[in-house]
């Protein structure tokens, strides 16, 4: 059972997400919270995944993210936003968020995203990723392409699958590798790209237009 906490300042959003997620047999929403009580509720509920609103009036999502990830054995955190040009996206990315979802994400995709997050995958809503692809990073497209070119064929395959949101286990099944071998490849890729998270690596891959060669 995947344990989820939903953090949002709007009660309607919290109840709506809870209803959608609870319809899945393998997901349980163990708590909901506003920004002000998020840290306490997350500590009590000990979830696997936190869906966290970026913009909240009392305590904003970036503050909650920093506090949650600084604790021992933190959950996976994906940020929720209404805006596909939210200026906070890069800050939360740098702080360690594992994904970004627009609040109007299709219900079926929301459930699949939570499952992917729990499995260790990166989840990037196209609309939420667009500010990073189309903004500051657009000036670095050629640099991203050079960094991708420096990877081995196997590393490029691994990175392409990371950018598709696959977990290490799923990548292993695709490439006929053990999860531990995939983990080693991912670590090497992050080092070569000079990034510290799968999310940022996935954005570099998207920026460079990387796709897995399936020939």
mmCIF file of C-alpha atoms in Angstrom:
data_model
loop_
_atom_site.group_PDB
_atom_site.id
_atom_site.type_symbol
_atom_site.label_atom_id
_atom_site.label_comp_id
_atom_site.label_asym_id
_atom_site.label_seq_id
_atom_site.Cartn_x
_atom_site.Cartn_y
_atom_site.Cartn_z
ATOM 1 C CA UNK A 1 0.000 0.000 0.000
ATOM 2 C CA UNK A 2 1.388 3.409 -1.017
ATOM 3 C CA UNK A 3 0.888 5.932 1.783
ATOM 4 C CA UNK A 4 0.275 9.505 0.596
ATOM 5 C CA UNK A 5 -0.058 12.896 2.263
ATOM 6 C CA UNK A 6 -1.668 15.745 0.295
ATOM 7 C CA UNK A 7 -0.630 19.269 1.288
ATOM 8 C CA UNK A 8 -2.594 22.204 -0.118
ATOM 9 C CA UNK A 9 -4.138 25.356 1.314
ATOM 10 C CA UNK A 10 -7.484 24.691 -0.418
ATOM 11 C CA UNK A 11 -9.800 22.161 1.210
ATOM 12 C CA UNK A 12 -11.448 21.412 -2.144
ATOM 13 C CA UNK A 13 -8.122 20.427 -3.672
ATOM 14 C CA UNK A 14 -7.253 18.220 -0.700
ATOM 15 C CA UNK A 15 -10.598 16.428 -0.794
ATOM 16 C CA UNK A 16 -10.524 16.073 -4.577
ATOM 17 C CA UNK A 17 -7.064 14.526 -4.630
ATOM 18 C CA UNK A 18 -8.000 12.263 -1.737
ATOM 19 C CA UNK A 19 -11.093 10.991 -3.537
ATOM 20 C CA UNK A 20 -9.166 10.320 -6.763
ATOM 21 C CA UNK A 21 -6.278 8.538 -5.073
ATOM 22 C CA UNK A 22 -8.388 6.508 -2.665
ATOM 23 C CA UNK A 23 -10.183 4.982 -5.654
ATOM 24 C CA UNK A 24 -6.977 3.057 -6.403
ATOM 25 C CA UNK A 25 -6.646 -0.248 -4.551
ATOM 26 C CA UNK A 26 -2.950 0.237 -3.809
ATOM 27 C CA UNK A 27 -2.983 3.867 -2.599
ATOM 28 C CA UNK A 28 -4.101 5.228 0.747
ATOM 29 C CA UNK A 29 -4.210 8.936 1.647
ATOM 30 C CA UNK A 30 -3.115 8.814 5.270
ATOM 31 C CA UNK A 31 -3.354 12.562 5.945
ATOM 32 C CA UNK A 32 -4.037 15.940 4.397
ATOM 33 C CA UNK A 33 -2.695 19.262 5.588
ATOM 34 C CA UNK A 34 -2.242 22.950 4.939
ATOM 35 C CA UNK A 35 1.241 24.418 4.767
ATOM 36 C CA UNK A 36 1.076 25.475 8.407
ATOM 37 C CA UNK A 37 0.536 21.960 9.765
ATOM 38 C CA UNK A 38 2.230 19.983 6.980
ATOM 39 C CA UNK A 39 5.466 19.217 8.795
ATOM 40 C CA UNK A 40 3.648 17.821 11.832
ATOM 41 C CA UNK A 41 1.183 15.744 9.798
ATOM 42 C CA UNK A 42 3.934 14.296 7.603
ATOM 43 C CA UNK A 43 5.995 13.355 10.644
ATOM 44 C CA UNK A 44 2.998 11.603 12.217
ATOM 45 C CA UNK A 45 1.732 9.860 9.076
ATOM 46 C CA UNK A 46 5.154 8.721 7.756
ATOM 47 C CA UNK A 47 4.026 8.610 4.105
ATOM 48 C CA UNK A 48 5.841 7.184 1.107
ATOM 49 C CA UNK A 49 4.819 10.097 -1.118
ATOM 50 C CA UNK A 50 3.913 13.721 -0.399
ATOM 51 C CA UNK A 51 2.033 15.828 -2.937
ATOM 52 C CA UNK A 52 2.911 19.384 -1.958
ATOM 53 C CA UNK A 53 1.441 22.640 -3.247
ATOM 54 C CA UNK A 54 4.104 25.182 -4.197
ATOM 55 C CA UNK A 55 2.086 28.316 -3.406
ATOM 56 C CA UNK A 56 0.471 28.502 0.034
ATOM 57 C CA UNK A 57 -0.254 31.655 2.049
ATOM 58 C CA UNK A 58 0.959 30.687 5.543
ATOM 59 C CA UNK A 59 3.934 28.396 4.938
ATOM 60 C CA UNK A 60 4.923 27.991 1.286
ATOM 61 C CA UNK A 61 5.792 24.712 -0.384
ATOM 62 C CA UNK A 62 9.507 25.425 -0.677
ATOM 63 C CA UNK A 63 9.776 25.929 3.086
ATOM 64 C CA UNK A 64 7.860 22.706 3.744
ATOM 65 C CA UNK A 65 10.033 20.849 1.223
ATOM 66 C CA UNK A 66 13.253 21.997 2.887
ATOM 67 C CA UNK A 67 12.027 20.977 6.335
ATOM 68 C CA UNK A 68 10.684 17.588 5.257
ATOM 69 C CA UNK A 69 13.757 16.589 3.265
ATOM 70 C CA UNK A 70 16.104 17.590 6.072
ATOM 71 C CA UNK A 71 14.643 14.921 8.349
ATOM 72 C CA UNK A 72 15.676 11.294 8.601
ATOM 73 C CA UNK A 73 14.279 8.887 5.965
ATOM 74 C CA UNK A 74 12.258 11.579 4.173
ATOM 75 C CA UNK A 75 9.392 10.674 1.821
ATOM 76 C CA UNK A 76 9.392 11.314 -1.900
ATOM 77 C CA UNK A 77 7.970 14.770 -2.574
ATOM 78 C CA UNK A 78 6.299 15.943 -5.775
ATOM 79 C CA UNK A 79 5.260 19.561 -6.150
ATOM 80 C CA UNK A 80 1.780 20.638 -7.231
ATOM 81 C CA UNK A 81 1.206 23.824 -9.179
ATOM 82 C CA UNK A 82 -1.644 25.486 -11.033
ATOM 83 C CA UNK A 83 0.711 27.472 -13.221
ATOM 84 C CA UNK A 84 2.845 26.176 -16.097
ATOM 85 C CA UNK A 85 5.146 29.199 -15.683
ATOM 86 C CA UNK A 86 5.608 29.041 -11.915
ATOM 87 C CA UNK A 87 8.828 30.794 -10.898
ATOM 88 C CA UNK A 88 9.193 28.497 -7.904
ATOM 89 C CA UNK A 89 9.693 25.386 -10.015
ATOM 90 C CA UNK A 90 13.450 25.769 -10.378
ATOM 91 C CA UNK A 91 13.891 26.515 -6.669
ATOM 92 C CA UNK A 92 12.018 23.378 -5.636
ATOM 93 C CA UNK A 93 13.937 21.371 -8.213
ATOM 94 C CA UNK A 94 17.213 22.517 -6.687
ATOM 95 C CA UNK A 95 15.884 21.770 -3.201
ATOM 96 C CA UNK A 96 15.283 18.116 -4.053
ATOM 97 C CA UNK A 97 11.725 17.639 -5.315
ATOM 98 C CA UNK A 98 11.239 14.362 -7.179
ATOM 99 C CA UNK A 99 8.610 15.604 -9.585
ATOM 100 C CA UNK A 100 6.187 18.286 -10.672
ATOM 101 C CA UNK A 101 2.483 17.903 -11.417
ATOM 102 C CA UNK A 102 -0.093 20.397 -12.586
ATOM 103 C CA UNK A 103 -3.238 20.339 -10.461
ATOM 104 C CA UNK A 104 -5.375 19.648 -13.524
ATOM 105 C CA UNK A 105 -3.462 16.446 -14.292
ATOM 106 C CA UNK A 106 -5.746 13.716 -15.649
ATOM 107 C CA UNK A 107 -7.036 11.535 -12.751
ATOM 108 C CA UNK A 108 -5.638 8.345 -14.255
ATOM 109 C CA UNK A 109 -2.273 9.991 -14.794
ATOM 110 C CA UNK A 110 -2.294 11.238 -11.205
ATOM 111 C CA UNK A 111 -2.624 7.684 -9.890
ATOM 112 C CA UNK A 112 0.110 6.433 -12.218
ATOM 113 C CA UNK A 113 2.360 9.316 -11.162
ATOM 114 C CA UNK A 114 1.997 8.444 -7.484
ATOM 115 C CA UNK A 115 2.859 4.830 -8.231
ATOM 116 C CA UNK A 116 5.896 5.934 -10.234
ATOM 117 C CA UNK A 117 7.062 8.263 -7.470
ATOM 118 C CA UNK A 118 6.748 5.502 -4.878
ATOM 119 C CA UNK A 119 8.853 3.259 -7.120
ATOM 120 C CA UNK A 120 11.636 5.847 -7.249
ATOM 121 C CA UNK A 121 10.870 7.330 -10.659
ATOM 122 C CA UNK A 122 10.945 10.936 -11.808
ATOM 123 C CA UNK A 123 7.563 12.456 -12.668
ATOM 124 C CA UNK A 124 7.441 15.588 -14.793
ATOM 125 C CA UNK A 125 4.144 16.967 -16.013
ATOM 126 C CA UNK A 126 4.898 18.432 -19.468
ATOM 127 C CA UNK A 127 3.266 21.692 -18.488
ATOM 128 C CA UNK A 128 5.242 21.962 -15.267
ATOM 129 C CA UNK A 129 8.521 21.122 -17.003
ATOM 130 C CA UNK A 130 8.005 23.689 -19.742
ATOM 131 C CA UNK A 131 9.348 26.679 -17.764
ATOM 132 C CA UNK A 132 12.661 24.876 -17.274
ATOM 133 C CA UNK A 133 12.876 23.725 -20.884
ATOM 134 C CA UNK A 134 11.756 26.988 -22.403
ATOM 135 C CA UNK A 135 13.345 29.411 -19.957
ATOM 136 C CA UNK A 136 16.867 29.608 -18.597
ATOM 137 C CA UNK A 137 17.883 26.157 -19.786
ATOM 138 C CA UNK A 138 17.066 26.972 -23.401
ATOM 139 C CA UNK A 139 20.313 28.943 -23.568
ATOM 140 C CA UNK A 140 22.189 25.783 -22.619
ATOM 141 C CA UNK A 141 20.767 23.448 -25.266
ATOM 142 C CA UNK A 142 24.087 22.991 -27.039
ATOM 143 C CA UNK A 143 25.853 22.386 -23.719
ATOM 144 C CA UNK A 144 23.273 19.730 -22.857
ATOM 145 C CA UNK A 145 23.796 18.063 -26.218
ATOM 146 C CA UNK A 146 27.574 18.011 -25.629
ATOM 147 C CA UNK A 147 27.081 16.468 -22.177
ATOM 148 C CA UNK A 148 24.774 13.804 -23.594
ATOM 149 C CA UNK A 149 27.278 13.049 -26.367
ATOM 150 C CA UNK A 150 29.936 12.308 -23.726
ATOM 151 C CA UNK A 151 27.848 9.440 -22.314
ATOM 152 C CA UNK A 152 28.254 5.857 -23.452
ATOM 153 C CA UNK A 153 25.450 4.242 -25.471
ATOM 154 C CA UNK A 154 24.311 2.334 -22.374
ATOM 155 C CA UNK A 155 24.343 5.487 -20.246
ATOM 156 C CA UNK A 156 22.282 7.314 -22.852
ATOM 157 C CA UNK A 157 19.747 4.479 -22.834
ATOM 158 C CA UNK A 158 19.534 4.658 -19.039
ATOM 159 C CA UNK A 159 19.152 8.447 -19.066
ATOM 160 C CA UNK A 160 16.451 8.305 -21.745
ATOM 161 C CA UNK A 161 14.450 5.904 -19.579
ATOM 162 C CA UNK A 162 15.020 8.054 -16.491
ATOM 163 C CA UNK A 163 13.573 10.972 -18.438
ATOM 164 C CA UNK A 164 10.517 8.832 -19.244
ATOM 165 C CA UNK A 165 9.907 8.449 -15.501
ATOM 166 C CA UNK A 166 10.956 4.824 -15.118
ATOM 167 C CA UNK A 167 12.282 3.506 -11.816
ATOM 168 C CA UNK A 168 15.563 1.591 -11.553
ATOM 169 C CA UNK A 169 13.693 -1.713 -11.502
ATOM 170 C CA UNK A 170 11.707 -0.793 -14.614
ATOM 171 C CA UNK A 171 14.848 0.375 -16.415
ATOM 172 C CA UNK A 172 16.495 -2.913 -15.493
ATOM 173 C CA UNK A 173 13.652 -4.866 -17.062
ATOM 174 C CA UNK A 174 13.823 -2.759 -20.229
ATOM 175 C CA UNK A 175 17.590 -3.140 -20.607
ATOM 176 C CA UNK A 176 17.999 -6.608 -19.057
ATOM 177 C CA UNK A 177 20.134 -5.252 -16.219
ATOM 178 C CA UNK A 178 19.964 -5.735 -12.458
ATOM 179 C CA UNK A 179 18.592 -2.804 -10.412
ATOM 180 C CA UNK A 180 22.002 -2.423 -8.733
ATOM 181 C CA UNK A 181 23.701 -2.112 -12.129
ATOM 182 C CA UNK A 182 21.120 0.469 -13.188
ATOM 183 C CA UNK A 183 21.742 2.366 -9.951
ATOM 184 C CA UNK A 184 25.460 2.456 -10.745
ATOM 185 C CA UNK A 185 24.754 3.722 -14.264
ATOM 186 C CA UNK A 186 22.433 6.431 -12.928
ATOM 187 C CA UNK A 187 25.089 7.590 -10.451
ATOM 188 C CA UNK A 188 27.663 7.751 -13.242
ATOM 189 C CA UNK A 189 25.278 9.697 -15.477
ATOM 190 C CA UNK A 190 24.524 12.232 -12.733
ATOM 191 C CA UNK A 191 28.258 12.719 -12.203
ATOM 192 C CA UNK A 192 29.002 13.196 -15.898
ATOM 193 C CA UNK A 193 26.135 15.658 -16.295
ATOM 194 C CA UNK A 194 27.149 17.534 -13.154
ATOM 195 C CA UNK A 195 23.685 17.289 -11.599
ATOM 196 C CA UNK A 196 22.537 16.029 -8.229
ATOM 197 C CA UNK A 197 19.077 14.597 -8.947
ATOM 198 C CA UNK A 198 17.242 12.389 -11.411
ATOM 199 C CA UNK A 199 14.781 15.231 -12.017
ATOM 200 C CA UNK A 200 17.483 17.608 -13.210
ATOM 201 C CA UNK A 201 19.079 14.845 -15.298
ATOM 202 C CA UNK A 202 15.682 14.196 -16.904
ATOM 203 C CA UNK A 203 15.355 17.885 -17.736
ATOM 204 C CA UNK A 204 18.807 17.896 -19.364
ATOM 205 C CA UNK A 205 17.750 14.874 -21.421
ATOM 206 C CA UNK A 206 14.546 16.607 -22.493
ATOM 207 C CA UNK A 207 16.466 19.771 -23.303
ATOM 208 C CA UNK A 208 18.851 17.830 -25.553
ATOM 209 C CA UNK A 209 15.975 15.959 -27.183
ATOM 210 C CA UNK A 210 17.323 12.599 -26.040
ATOM 211 C CA UNK A 211 15.283 9.548 -26.966
ATOM 212 C CA UNK A 212 16.184 5.921 -26.504
ATOM 213 C CA UNK A 213 17.383 4.181 -29.654
ATOM 214 C CA UNK A 214 14.954 1.276 -29.997
ATOM 215 C CA UNK A 215 16.348 -0.033 -33.280
#
